[in-house]
């Protein structure tokens, strides 16, 4: 018989597939029709706008006073040097939000990203070209590396750094691409359920899994503003990898319920091993268990009542579906 839903169906499964160090696929399911995109779209926006990354925000070059200057012995003009520097992906070691790193190079040589590695920073884009200098050049410069999110134009940075520094447009976002697909899936003969599949690619400053975790955290933080008006503090969210509390209670083994030997043997012969199997049954189904007499039925009904699951009640559809899947896994 079709049952009326009282709450939206809650997805219970998450799959993570690491495609490479900088790319991953994350799937969540099953969602009711229309719910997957409701979650996927804001998560995509948060991944692209709120992921924490690192960027050079200013550079001071000895012998150059502004970005339109040139330096003797360096092939690139200062403007090209700044563009090349902006394209190098730094990563600050430790928990500092900002570091100032100093460099000095003598020619002739080509300077690449890997040449900028030191104790303060790692370089993700090791093969990125920075500059070419000849034997007449001594290139000495310092770079301010900042931790942040989003984008900040050089005009806003100019007032933050010292007058000797050339400000640089700061692109902090480490997420290069986020694509989500909504796939149809079958749940208990119902083809109208959905799976949300995210494909995330980063520039290597953070892993795609970390980026996704941070986006989810930001979403929770944004929604918490409503706690000021609506008391949502008692909403239970299970930690990753843990079963919801109600589900854990329902997978207790029947032999832990302290039933009489007669009642336990009747359930055992019927192949019932877990409390949740009884809770999923209707009153008629429980009464029709083979060799279960009235006295045993009364004992079982009393036990279910004491645990908060009277036989005449039914579970919410989302909990019942999650419980069926969990029981299938336990009995496989």
Short mmCIF file of C-alpha atoms in Angstrom, two decimals, residues 28-284:
data_model
loop_
_atom_site.label_atom_id
_atom_site.label_comp_id
_atom_site.label_asym_id
_atom_site.label_seq_id
_atom_site.Cartn_x
_atom_site.Cartn_y
_atom_site.Cartn_z
CA UNK A 28 25.44 11.52 -3.28
CA UNK A 29 22.15 9.59 -3.49
CA UNK A 30 19.26 8.86 -3.49
CA UNK A 31 17.38 12.18 -3.66
CA UNK A 32 13.71 12.62 -4.35
CA UNK A 33 12.89 14.13 -7.71
CA UNK A 34 14.05 17.77 -7.81
CA UNK A 35 16.04 17.71 -4.56
CA UNK A 36 19.44 16.83 -6.10
CA UNK A 37 19.73 20.06 -8.12
CA UNK A 38 18.51 22.05 -5.11
CA UNK A 39 21.64 20.91 -3.28
CA UNK A 40 24.04 20.70 -6.22
CA UNK A 41 23.69 24.23 -7.59
CA UNK A 42 24.58 26.17 -4.41
CA UNK A 43 27.41 23.74 -3.64
CA UNK A 44 28.90 24.40 -7.08
CA UNK A 45 28.74 28.16 -6.49
CA UNK A 46 30.38 27.79 -3.07
CA UNK A 47 33.15 25.60 -4.50
CA UNK A 48 33.97 28.27 -7.08
CA UNK A 49 33.65 31.28 -4.80
CA UNK A 50 34.52 30.20 -1.26
CA UNK A 51 37.40 27.72 -1.54
CA UNK A 52 40.54 28.93 0.20
CA UNK A 53 43.68 29.36 -1.92
CA UNK A 54 46.92 31.33 -2.12
CA UNK A 55 48.09 34.10 -4.43
CA UNK A 56 50.93 36.62 -4.79
CA UNK A 57 49.42 40.04 -4.04
CA UNK A 58 52.46 42.28 -4.49
CA UNK A 59 56.10 42.22 -5.63
CA UNK A 60 59.06 44.52 -4.97
CA UNK A 61 61.83 44.33 -7.57
CA UNK A 62 65.20 45.92 -6.95
CA UNK A 63 65.91 48.41 -9.75
CA UNK A 64 62.26 48.71 -10.88
CA UNK A 65 59.91 51.41 -9.61
CA UNK A 66 56.65 50.48 -11.33
CA UNK A 67 54.98 47.79 -13.46
CA UNK A 68 55.79 49.58 -16.76
CA UNK A 69 59.52 49.65 -16.08
CA UNK A 70 62.20 47.35 -17.46
CA UNK A 71 65.27 45.76 -15.91
CA UNK A 72 68.70 45.57 -17.49
CA UNK A 73 69.62 42.02 -18.41
CA UNK A 74 66.10 40.56 -18.08
CA UNK A 75 64.35 39.51 -21.28
CA UNK A 76 60.85 40.24 -19.97
CA UNK A 77 59.52 43.70 -19.17
CA UNK A 78 58.30 44.15 -15.60
CA UNK A 79 54.67 43.92 -16.79
CA UNK A 80 55.34 40.48 -18.31
CA UNK A 81 57.29 39.44 -15.21
CA UNK A 82 54.26 40.34 -13.05
CA UNK A 83 51.91 38.37 -15.31
CA UNK A 84 54.22 35.34 -15.13
CA UNK A 85 54.44 35.66 -11.35
CA UNK A 86 50.64 35.84 -11.09
CA UNK A 87 50.38 32.53 -12.96
CA UNK A 88 52.67 30.69 -10.52
CA UNK A 89 50.68 28.77 -7.90
CA UNK A 90 52.13 29.21 -4.41
CA UNK A 91 51.13 27.39 -1.22
CA UNK A 92 52.10 28.69 2.21
CA UNK A 93 53.66 26.13 4.56
CA UNK A 94 52.00 26.05 7.97
CA UNK A 95 49.06 28.08 9.24
CA UNK A 96 50.24 31.59 8.36
CA UNK A 97 47.85 33.79 6.41
CA UNK A 98 50.61 35.84 4.80
CA UNK A 99 54.34 35.48 4.17
CA UNK A 100 56.96 37.69 2.50
CA UNK A 101 59.50 35.66 0.53
CA UNK A 102 62.75 37.07 -0.86
CA UNK A 103 64.73 35.83 -3.86
CA UNK A 104 67.97 36.66 -5.62
CA UNK A 105 69.17 35.14 -8.91
CA UNK A 106 72.29 35.69 -11.03
CA UNK A 107 72.35 35.02 -14.77
CA UNK A 108 72.56 33.62 -17.25
CA UNK A 109 69.61 31.36 -16.52
CA UNK A 110 65.90 30.72 -16.88
CA UNK A 111 63.88 31.05 -13.68
CA UNK A 112 60.94 28.69 -13.20
CA UNK A 113 58.40 28.07 -10.51
CA UNK A 114 60.47 25.30 -8.92
CA UNK A 115 63.26 27.83 -8.27
CA UNK A 116 60.96 29.72 -5.87
CA UNK A 117 60.51 26.83 -3.43
CA UNK A 118 61.81 27.57 0.07
CA UNK A 119 60.94 26.88 3.71
CA UNK A 120 58.01 29.33 3.64
CA UNK A 121 56.24 28.25 0.46
CA UNK A 122 55.65 25.32 -1.84
CA UNK A 123 55.18 25.75 -5.57
CA UNK A 124 52.45 23.76 -7.27
CA UNK A 125 53.26 24.90 -10.83
CA UNK A 126 56.94 23.94 -10.82
CA UNK A 127 57.42 24.19 -14.60
CA UNK A 128 55.83 27.65 -14.96
CA UNK A 129 58.17 30.19 -16.56
CA UNK A 130 58.97 33.37 -14.62
CA UNK A 131 61.89 35.13 -16.32
CA UNK A 132 65.03 34.77 -18.43
CA UNK A 133 68.13 36.73 -17.33
CA UNK A 134 71.60 37.08 -18.86
CA UNK A 135 75.02 37.36 -17.25
CA UNK A 136 74.62 41.12 -16.70
CA UNK A 137 71.54 40.71 -14.51
CA UNK A 138 71.18 40.28 -10.79
CA UNK A 139 67.46 39.79 -10.17
CA UNK A 140 66.50 40.49 -6.56
CA UNK A 141 62.85 40.68 -5.54
CA UNK A 142 60.43 39.95 -2.71
CA UNK A 143 56.87 38.67 -3.02
CA UNK A 144 53.94 38.90 -0.60
CA UNK A 145 51.92 35.67 -0.63
CA UNK A 146 48.44 35.85 0.88
CA UNK A 147 45.84 33.26 1.86
CA UNK A 148 42.27 34.12 0.86
CA UNK A 149 39.13 33.41 -1.17
CA UNK A 150 37.70 34.82 -4.36
CA UNK A 151 39.32 37.71 -6.23
CA UNK A 152 40.77 41.08 -5.23
CA UNK A 153 41.84 43.67 -7.86
CA UNK A 154 45.22 45.36 -7.66
CA UNK A 155 43.54 48.74 -7.01
CA UNK A 156 42.26 47.44 -3.66
CA UNK A 157 45.63 45.91 -2.79
CA UNK A 158 47.60 49.09 -3.48
CA UNK A 159 46.61 50.67 -0.15
CA UNK A 160 47.41 47.48 1.78
CA UNK A 161 51.04 46.98 0.70
CA UNK A 162 53.95 49.38 1.04
CA UNK A 163 54.72 52.06 -1.61
CA UNK A 164 57.75 50.09 -2.86
CA UNK A 165 55.58 47.16 -3.89
CA UNK A 166 53.80 46.64 -7.20
CA UNK A 167 50.26 45.36 -6.46
CA UNK A 168 49.03 42.27 -8.33
CA UNK A 169 45.47 41.16 -9.10
CA UNK A 170 44.90 38.30 -6.66
CA UNK A 171 43.05 35.19 -7.88
CA UNK A 172 42.78 33.02 -4.77
CA UNK A 173 40.29 30.42 -6.00
CA UNK A 174 42.04 27.02 -6.23
CA UNK A 175 39.07 25.31 -7.92
CA UNK A 176 39.48 25.31 -11.70
CA UNK A 177 36.30 23.49 -12.66
CA UNK A 178 33.13 22.13 -11.05
CA UNK A 179 30.57 20.19 -13.05
CA UNK A 180 27.54 18.42 -11.63
CA UNK A 181 25.25 15.90 -13.30
CA UNK A 182 21.83 14.78 -12.08
CA UNK A 183 21.25 11.12 -12.91
CA UNK A 184 18.02 9.21 -12.56
CA UNK A 185 18.12 6.08 -10.41
CA UNK A 186 15.79 3.31 -9.27
CA UNK A 187 14.85 2.97 -5.58
CA UNK A 188 12.44 0.20 -4.59
CA UNK A 189 10.86 0.06 -8.06
CA UNK A 190 10.50 3.85 -8.14
CA UNK A 191 12.48 5.34 -11.08
CA UNK A 192 12.01 8.95 -10.00
CA UNK A 193 14.93 9.18 -7.60
CA UNK A 194 18.15 11.06 -8.41
CA UNK A 195 21.90 10.94 -7.90
CA UNK A 196 24.00 14.13 -7.74
CA UNK A 197 27.46 13.60 -9.27
CA UNK A 198 30.11 16.32 -8.82
CA UNK A 199 33.34 16.40 -10.84
CA UNK A 200 35.83 18.78 -9.21
CA UNK A 201 39.23 19.89 -10.50
CA UNK A 202 41.66 22.08 -8.54
CA UNK A 203 44.99 23.73 -9.36
CA UNK A 204 46.82 21.60 -6.77
CA UNK A 205 46.89 24.10 -3.90
CA UNK A 206 44.23 21.99 -2.17
CA UNK A 207 42.73 18.61 -3.00
CA UNK A 208 39.26 18.43 -4.57
CA UNK A 209 38.03 16.46 -1.53
CA UNK A 210 39.19 19.24 0.81
CA UNK A 211 37.54 21.85 -1.42
CA UNK A 212 34.24 19.96 -1.31
CA UNK A 213 34.43 19.53 2.46
CA UNK A 214 35.05 23.27 2.92
CA UNK A 215 32.13 24.16 0.64
CA UNK A 216 29.76 21.98 2.67
CA UNK A 217 31.08 23.58 5.87
CA UNK A 218 30.45 27.06 4.47
CA UNK A 219 26.90 26.06 3.50
CA UNK A 220 26.18 24.89 7.06
CA UNK A 221 27.67 28.11 8.46
CA UNK A 222 25.56 30.28 6.16
CA UNK A 223 22.38 28.45 7.12
CA UNK A 224 23.12 28.81 10.85
CA UNK A 225 22.00 32.45 10.72
CA UNK A 226 18.43 31.16 11.02
CA UNK A 227 19.19 29.80 14.50
CA UNK A 228 18.73 33.36 15.74
CA UNK A 229 15.02 33.12 15.02
CA UNK A 230 14.28 29.42 14.60
CA UNK A 231 15.65 26.90 17.08
CA UNK A 232 17.44 24.51 14.76
CA UNK A 233 20.08 23.51 17.31
CA UNK A 234 18.46 20.10 17.86
CA UNK A 235 18.60 19.11 14.20
CA UNK A 236 20.79 16.00 14.14
CA UNK A 237 23.39 15.67 11.41
CA UNK A 238 25.44 12.49 11.39
CA UNK A 239 29.19 12.78 10.97
CA UNK A 240 30.74 11.35 7.82
CA UNK A 241 30.97 7.60 8.07
CA UNK A 242 28.60 7.31 11.06
CA UNK A 243 25.05 5.96 11.08
CA UNK A 244 22.27 8.30 12.25
CA UNK A 245 21.36 7.61 15.88
CA UNK A 246 17.92 6.14 15.06
CA UNK A 247 19.42 3.81 12.46
CA UNK A 248 22.04 2.55 14.91
CA UNK A 249 19.30 1.74 17.42
CA UNK A 250 17.35 -0.24 14.84
CA UNK A 251 20.21 -2.56 13.86
CA UNK A 252 20.50 -4.00 17.38
CA UNK A 253 20.46 -7.79 17.24
CA UNK A 254 17.30 -9.53 18.47
CA UNK A 255 19.30 -11.77 20.80
CA UNK A 256 20.27 -8.57 22.70
CA UNK A 257 16.62 -7.75 23.48
CA UNK A 258 16.41 -10.21 26.40
CA UNK A 259 13.32 -11.97 25.07
CA UNK A 260 12.18 -15.31 26.45
CA UNK A 261 13.60 -18.43 24.79
CA UNK A 262 10.23 -19.24 23.18
CA UNK A 263 9.85 -15.78 21.61
CA UNK A 264 13.49 -15.64 20.50
CA UNK A 265 13.34 -19.11 18.90
CA UNK A 266 10.20 -18.19 16.93
CA UNK A 267 11.90 -15.08 15.52
CA UNK A 268 15.13 -16.93 14.87
CA UNK A 269 13.37 -19.70 12.92
CA UNK A 270 11.66 -17.00 10.85
CA UNK A 271 15.09 -15.64 9.89
CA UNK A 272 14.71 -12.39 11.85
CA UNK A 273 18.03 -11.21 13.25
CA UNK A 274 17.66 -7.47 13.92
CA UNK A 275 15.24 -5.19 15.74
CA UNK A 276 14.72 -3.16 12.58
CA UNK A 277 13.21 -6.15 10.78
CA UNK A 278 10.47 -6.32 13.39
CA UNK A 279 9.90 -2.56 13.32
CA UNK A 280 9.43 -2.65 9.53
CA UNK A 281 6.68 -5.29 9.85
CA UNK A 282 3.01 -4.45 10.23
CA UNK A 283 1.00 -5.69 13.22
CA UNK A 284 -0.57 -8.40 11.05
#
